[in-house]
Amino acid sequence: WNIHCSQGADSARQQKIAAIVLKEDADFVQLNEFYQDGCLVLDSLLRTRYPYAEEFQSHKVSSDIFYSKREMNNSGHVWIPIDGESIQTLKATISTSADSIQIYGVHLASNSADGSAIVNGWDSLKKIGSFYNRYKEVQEERCFQAHWTKVYAQESPHPIIVMGDMNDFSFSAPLDTFKSLG
């Protein structure tokens, strides 16, 4: 989920989010747009059932975080071998009774990566050329992120799960990249 939980998020909203997550009772949860300092109530409630967590600050104001009932190994951010480049993908290996599972938590770039579409709303669509150019650039970034996540996923000795906020539409190139993993 994108929980849009940043600094100043009220505790009542955090309690509602925690109640939904705890009711689902999943073994493993990924939350996007999470800010540790502003989500202390949510974090404390979730850690009662999910004692293991791995966080990566993916944006200027927020992070992506894994919560797990089981211990995570080999966890962290997917590193890519290109100076100055990074991708918003968390990884963790979870041991089960039968085997281990490698999980990749993706947070692909949004069409409003610079935030202007959020601030300006549909008025920003009046400049179709600039909207198309921004979409094209962000689509290229999503393809880049999907490619590098796939590279790591193919190297995993364990079954994999790719999950997260894809910020894309069905049959897009990045989603096709993930589907090609099987």
mmCIF file of C-alpha atoms in Angstrom:
data_model
loop_
_atom_site.group_PDB
_atom_site.id
_atom_site.type_symbol
_atom_site.label_atom_id
_atom_site.label_comp_id
_atom_site.label_asym_id
_atom_site.label_seq_id
_atom_site.Cartn_x
_atom_site.Cartn_y
_atom_site.Cartn_z
ATOM 1 C CA TRP A 1 0.000 0.000 0.000
ATOM 2 C CA ASN A 2 0.890 3.658 -0.478
ATOM 3 C CA ILE A 3 0.026 4.939 2.944
ATOM 4 C CA HIS A 4 1.092 8.576 2.429
ATOM 5 C CA CYS A 5 2.284 8.617 6.008
ATOM 6 C CA SER A 6 4.792 11.404 6.410
ATOM 7 C CA GLN A 7 5.854 13.760 9.138
ATOM 8 C CA GLY A 8 2.858 15.144 10.952
ATOM 9 C CA ALA A 9 0.533 12.248 10.124
ATOM 10 C CA ASP A 10 -2.077 12.055 12.833
ATOM 11 C CA SER A 11 -2.107 9.075 15.182
ATOM 12 C CA ALA A 12 -5.804 8.269 14.536
ATOM 13 C CA ARG A 13 -5.041 7.742 10.821
ATOM 14 C CA GLN A 14 -1.998 5.635 11.702
ATOM 15 C CA GLN A 15 -4.139 3.490 14.031
ATOM 16 C CA LYS A 16 -6.652 2.894 11.212
ATOM 17 C CA ILE A 17 -3.898 1.850 8.810
ATOM 18 C CA ALA A 18 -2.429 -0.503 11.433
ATOM 19 C CA ALA A 19 -5.858 -2.041 12.093
ATOM 20 C CA ILE A 20 -6.296 -2.837 8.380
ATOM 21 C CA VAL A 21 -2.830 -4.378 8.101
ATOM 22 C CA LEU A 22 -3.213 -6.397 11.303
ATOM 23 C CA LYS A 23 -6.658 -7.638 10.241
ATOM 24 C CA GLU A 24 -5.200 -8.973 6.976
ATOM 25 C CA ASP A 25 -2.643 -10.914 9.049
ATOM 26 C CA ALA A 26 -0.277 -11.422 6.112
ATOM 27 C CA ASP A 27 3.107 -12.985 6.762
ATOM 28 C CA PHE A 28 4.830 -10.150 4.958
ATOM 29 C CA VAL A 29 3.812 -6.539 4.240
ATOM 30 C CA GLN A 30 5.249 -3.754 2.116
ATOM 31 C CA LEU A 31 4.223 -0.177 2.813
ATOM 32 C CA ASN A 32 5.146 2.653 0.468
ATOM 33 C CA GLU A 33 5.378 6.360 1.178
ATOM 34 C CA PHE A 34 6.156 5.746 4.816
ATOM 35 C CA TYR A 35 8.239 8.098 6.948
ATOM 36 C CA GLN A 36 9.699 6.523 10.074
ATOM 37 C CA ASP A 37 9.826 9.711 12.164
ATOM 38 C CA GLY A 38 6.206 10.589 11.363
ATOM 39 C CA CYS A 39 4.772 7.071 11.653
ATOM 40 C CA LEU A 40 5.826 6.095 15.153
ATOM 41 C CA VAL A 41 2.320 5.024 16.208
ATOM 42 C CA LEU A 42 1.862 2.878 13.087
ATOM 43 C CA ASP A 43 5.321 1.351 13.467
ATOM 44 C CA SER A 44 4.803 0.485 17.142
ATOM 45 C CA LEU A 45 1.430 -1.156 16.427
ATOM 46 C CA LEU A 46 2.733 -3.214 13.503
ATOM 47 C CA ARG A 47 5.834 -4.390 15.349
ATOM 48 C CA THR A 48 3.606 -6.253 17.828
ATOM 49 C CA ARG A 49 2.991 -8.797 15.061
ATOM 50 C CA TYR A 50 5.805 -7.975 12.631
ATOM 51 C CA PRO A 51 9.029 -7.822 14.659
ATOM 52 C CA TYR A 52 11.279 -7.659 11.590
ATOM 53 C CA ALA A 53 11.482 -4.597 9.376
ATOM 54 C CA GLU A 54 13.649 -3.230 6.582
ATOM 55 C CA GLU A 55 13.292 0.368 5.381
ATOM 56 C CA PHE A 56 14.728 2.273 2.443
ATOM 57 C CA GLN A 57 14.283 6.009 1.916
ATOM 58 C CA SER A 58 13.138 6.079 -1.679
ATOM 59 C CA HIS A 59 11.936 9.661 -1.889
ATOM 60 C CA LYS A 60 12.921 12.963 -0.341
ATOM 61 C CA VAL A 61 10.137 12.774 2.238
ATOM 62 C CA SER A 62 9.217 9.135 2.499
ATOM 63 C CA SER A 63 10.435 5.568 2.529
ATOM 64 C CA ASP A 64 9.372 2.084 1.573
ATOM 65 C CA ILE A 65 9.352 -0.514 4.321
ATOM 66 C CA PHE A 66 8.976 -4.277 4.692
ATOM 67 C CA TYR A 67 7.391 -5.794 7.798
ATOM 68 C CA SER A 68 7.752 -9.518 8.359
ATOM 69 C CA LYS A 69 6.692 -12.110 10.907
ATOM 70 C CA ARG A 70 9.776 -14.101 9.983
ATOM 71 C CA GLU A 71 13.397 -13.095 10.148
ATOM 72 C CA MET A 72 14.713 -11.482 6.992
ATOM 73 C CA ASN A 73 18.161 -12.299 5.621
ATOM 74 C CA ASN A 74 20.002 -10.700 2.739
ATOM 75 C CA SER A 75 17.780 -7.660 3.170
ATOM 76 C CA GLY A 76 18.372 -4.147 1.983
ATOM 77 C CA HIS A 77 18.223 -2.080 -1.142
ATOM 78 C CA VAL A 78 18.957 -3.515 -4.585
ATOM 79 C CA TRP A 79 22.272 -2.011 -5.620
ATOM 80 C CA ILE A 80 23.057 -1.391 -9.277
ATOM 81 C CA PRO A 81 26.549 -1.071 -10.754
ATOM 82 C CA ILE A 82 26.086 2.377 -12.307
ATOM 83 C CA ASP A 83 27.542 5.395 -10.507
ATOM 84 C CA GLY A 84 24.943 7.943 -9.515
ATOM 85 C CA GLU A 85 21.988 5.668 -10.281
ATOM 86 C CA SER A 86 19.712 3.797 -7.919
ATOM 87 C CA ILE A 87 16.383 2.050 -8.058
ATOM 88 C CA GLN A 88 13.566 1.958 -5.552
ATOM 89 C CA THR A 89 13.588 -1.766 -4.872
ATOM 90 C CA LEU A 90 13.903 -3.378 -1.463
ATOM 91 C CA LYS A 91 14.900 -7.019 -1.142
ATOM 92 C CA ALA A 92 14.712 -9.614 1.579
ATOM 93 C CA THR A 93 15.024 -13.367 1.882
ATOM 94 C CA ILE A 94 12.471 -15.008 4.164
ATOM 95 C CA SER A 95 13.025 -18.531 5.449
ATOM 96 C CA THR A 96 10.015 -20.838 5.510
ATOM 97 C CA SER A 97 9.747 -24.388 6.800
ATOM 98 C CA ALA A 98 10.265 -25.799 3.298
ATOM 99 C CA ASP A 99 12.596 -23.288 1.628
ATOM 100 C CA SER A 100 13.414 -19.618 1.432
ATOM 101 C CA ILE A 101 11.616 -16.988 -0.621
ATOM 102 C CA GLN A 102 13.303 -13.941 -2.142
ATOM 103 C CA ILE A 103 11.037 -10.904 -2.095
ATOM 104 C CA TYR A 104 11.551 -7.752 -4.138
ATOM 105 C CA GLY A 105 9.529 -4.718 -3.124
ATOM 106 C CA VAL A 106 9.331 -2.321 -6.040
ATOM 107 C CA HIS A 107 8.252 1.316 -5.977
ATOM 108 C CA LEU A 108 8.352 2.368 -9.602
ATOM 109 C CA ALA A 109 8.582 6.040 -10.555
ATOM 110 C CA SER A 110 5.290 7.905 -10.822
ATOM 111 C CA ASN A 111 4.079 9.824 -13.873
ATOM 112 C CA SER A 112 4.181 12.873 -11.629
ATOM 113 C CA ALA A 113 7.735 12.194 -10.520
ATOM 114 C CA ASP A 114 8.405 15.891 -10.142
ATOM 115 C CA GLY A 115 5.175 16.406 -8.186
ATOM 116 C CA SER A 116 3.774 18.975 -10.620
ATOM 117 C CA ALA A 117 0.772 16.886 -11.668
ATOM 118 C CA ILE A 118 -0.207 16.592 -8.028
ATOM 119 C CA VAL A 119 0.211 20.299 -7.363
ATOM 120 C CA ASN A 120 -1.254 21.585 -10.615
ATOM 121 C CA GLY A 121 -3.872 18.900 -11.168
ATOM 122 C CA TRP A 122 -5.375 18.581 -14.621
ATOM 123 C CA ASP A 123 -4.220 22.089 -15.531
ATOM 124 C CA SER A 124 -0.828 20.530 -16.200
ATOM 125 C CA LEU A 125 -2.422 18.498 -19.017
ATOM 126 C CA LYS A 126 -2.938 21.694 -21.021
ATOM 127 C CA LYS A 127 0.694 21.394 -21.972
ATOM 128 C CA ILE A 128 0.336 18.045 -23.732
ATOM 129 C CA GLY A 129 3.880 18.139 -25.082
ATOM 130 C CA SER A 130 5.410 18.601 -21.640
ATOM 131 C CA PHE A 131 3.077 15.962 -20.170
ATOM 132 C CA TYR A 132 4.059 13.469 -22.867
ATOM 133 C CA ASN A 133 7.758 14.217 -22.397
ATOM 134 C CA ARG A 134 7.477 13.736 -18.632
ATOM 135 C CA TYR A 135 5.539 10.487 -19.141
ATOM 136 C CA LYS A 136 8.148 9.252 -21.631
ATOM 137 C CA GLU A 137 11.038 10.065 -19.272
ATOM 138 C CA VAL A 138 9.345 8.400 -16.305
ATOM 139 C CA GLN A 139 8.376 5.380 -18.416
ATOM 140 C CA GLU A 140 12.058 5.020 -19.325
ATOM 141 C CA GLU A 141 12.921 5.235 -15.610
ATOM 142 C CA ARG A 142 10.341 2.536 -14.782
ATOM 143 C CA CYS A 143 11.831 0.305 -17.505
ATOM 144 C CA PHE A 144 15.289 0.885 -16.001
ATOM 145 C CA GLN A 145 14.007 -0.026 -12.530
ATOM 146 C CA ALA A 146 12.200 -3.121 -13.837
ATOM 147 C CA HIS A 147 15.280 -4.252 -15.771
ATOM 148 C CA TRP A 148 17.580 -4.121 -12.735
ATOM 149 C CA THR A 149 15.036 -5.747 -10.447
ATOM 150 C CA LYS A 150 14.719 -8.552 -13.010
ATOM 151 C CA VAL A 151 18.513 -8.967 -13.199
ATOM 152 C CA TYR A 152 18.665 -9.579 -9.453
ATOM 153 C CA ALA A 153 15.538 -11.725 -9.422
ATOM 154 C CA GLN A 154 16.992 -14.029 -12.089
ATOM 155 C CA GLU A 155 20.094 -14.537 -9.945
ATOM 156 C CA SER A 156 18.082 -15.604 -6.898
ATOM 157 C CA PRO A 157 18.525 -19.248 -5.900
ATOM 158 C CA HIS A 158 15.058 -19.119 -4.286
ATOM 159 C CA PRO A 159 11.511 -18.739 -5.568
ATOM 160 C CA ILE A 160 10.725 -15.034 -5.902
ATOM 161 C CA ILE A 161 7.898 -12.613 -5.268
ATOM 162 C CA VAL A 162 7.905 -9.197 -6.926
ATOM 163 C CA MET A 163 5.434 -6.836 -5.289
ATOM 164 C CA GLY A 164 4.868 -3.153 -4.678
ATOM 165 C CA ASP A 165 3.621 0.089 -6.139
ATOM 166 C CA MET A 166 4.023 -0.289 -9.889
ATOM 167 C CA ASN A 167 2.643 3.152 -10.842
ATOM 168 C CA ASP A 168 1.886 1.834 -14.309
ATOM 169 C CA PHE A 169 -0.854 0.384 -16.476
ATOM 170 C CA SER A 170 -1.514 -3.161 -17.649
ATOM 171 C CA PHE A 171 0.622 -4.390 -20.529
ATOM 172 C CA SER A 172 3.257 -1.680 -20.062
ATOM 173 C CA ALA A 173 6.896 -2.500 -20.796
ATOM 174 C CA PRO A 174 7.963 -2.493 -17.111
ATOM 175 C CA LEU A 175 5.119 -4.806 -16.077
ATOM 176 C CA ASP A 176 5.877 -7.072 -19.035
ATOM 177 C CA THR A 177 9.460 -7.240 -17.735
ATOM 178 C CA PHE A 178 8.182 -8.487 -14.380
ATOM 179 C CA LYS A 179 5.733 -10.915 -16.027
ATOM 180 C CA SER A 180 8.604 -12.408 -18.038
ATOM 181 C CA LEU A 181 10.040 -13.695 -14.748
ATOM 182 C CA GLY A 182 7.248 -16.281 -14.634
#
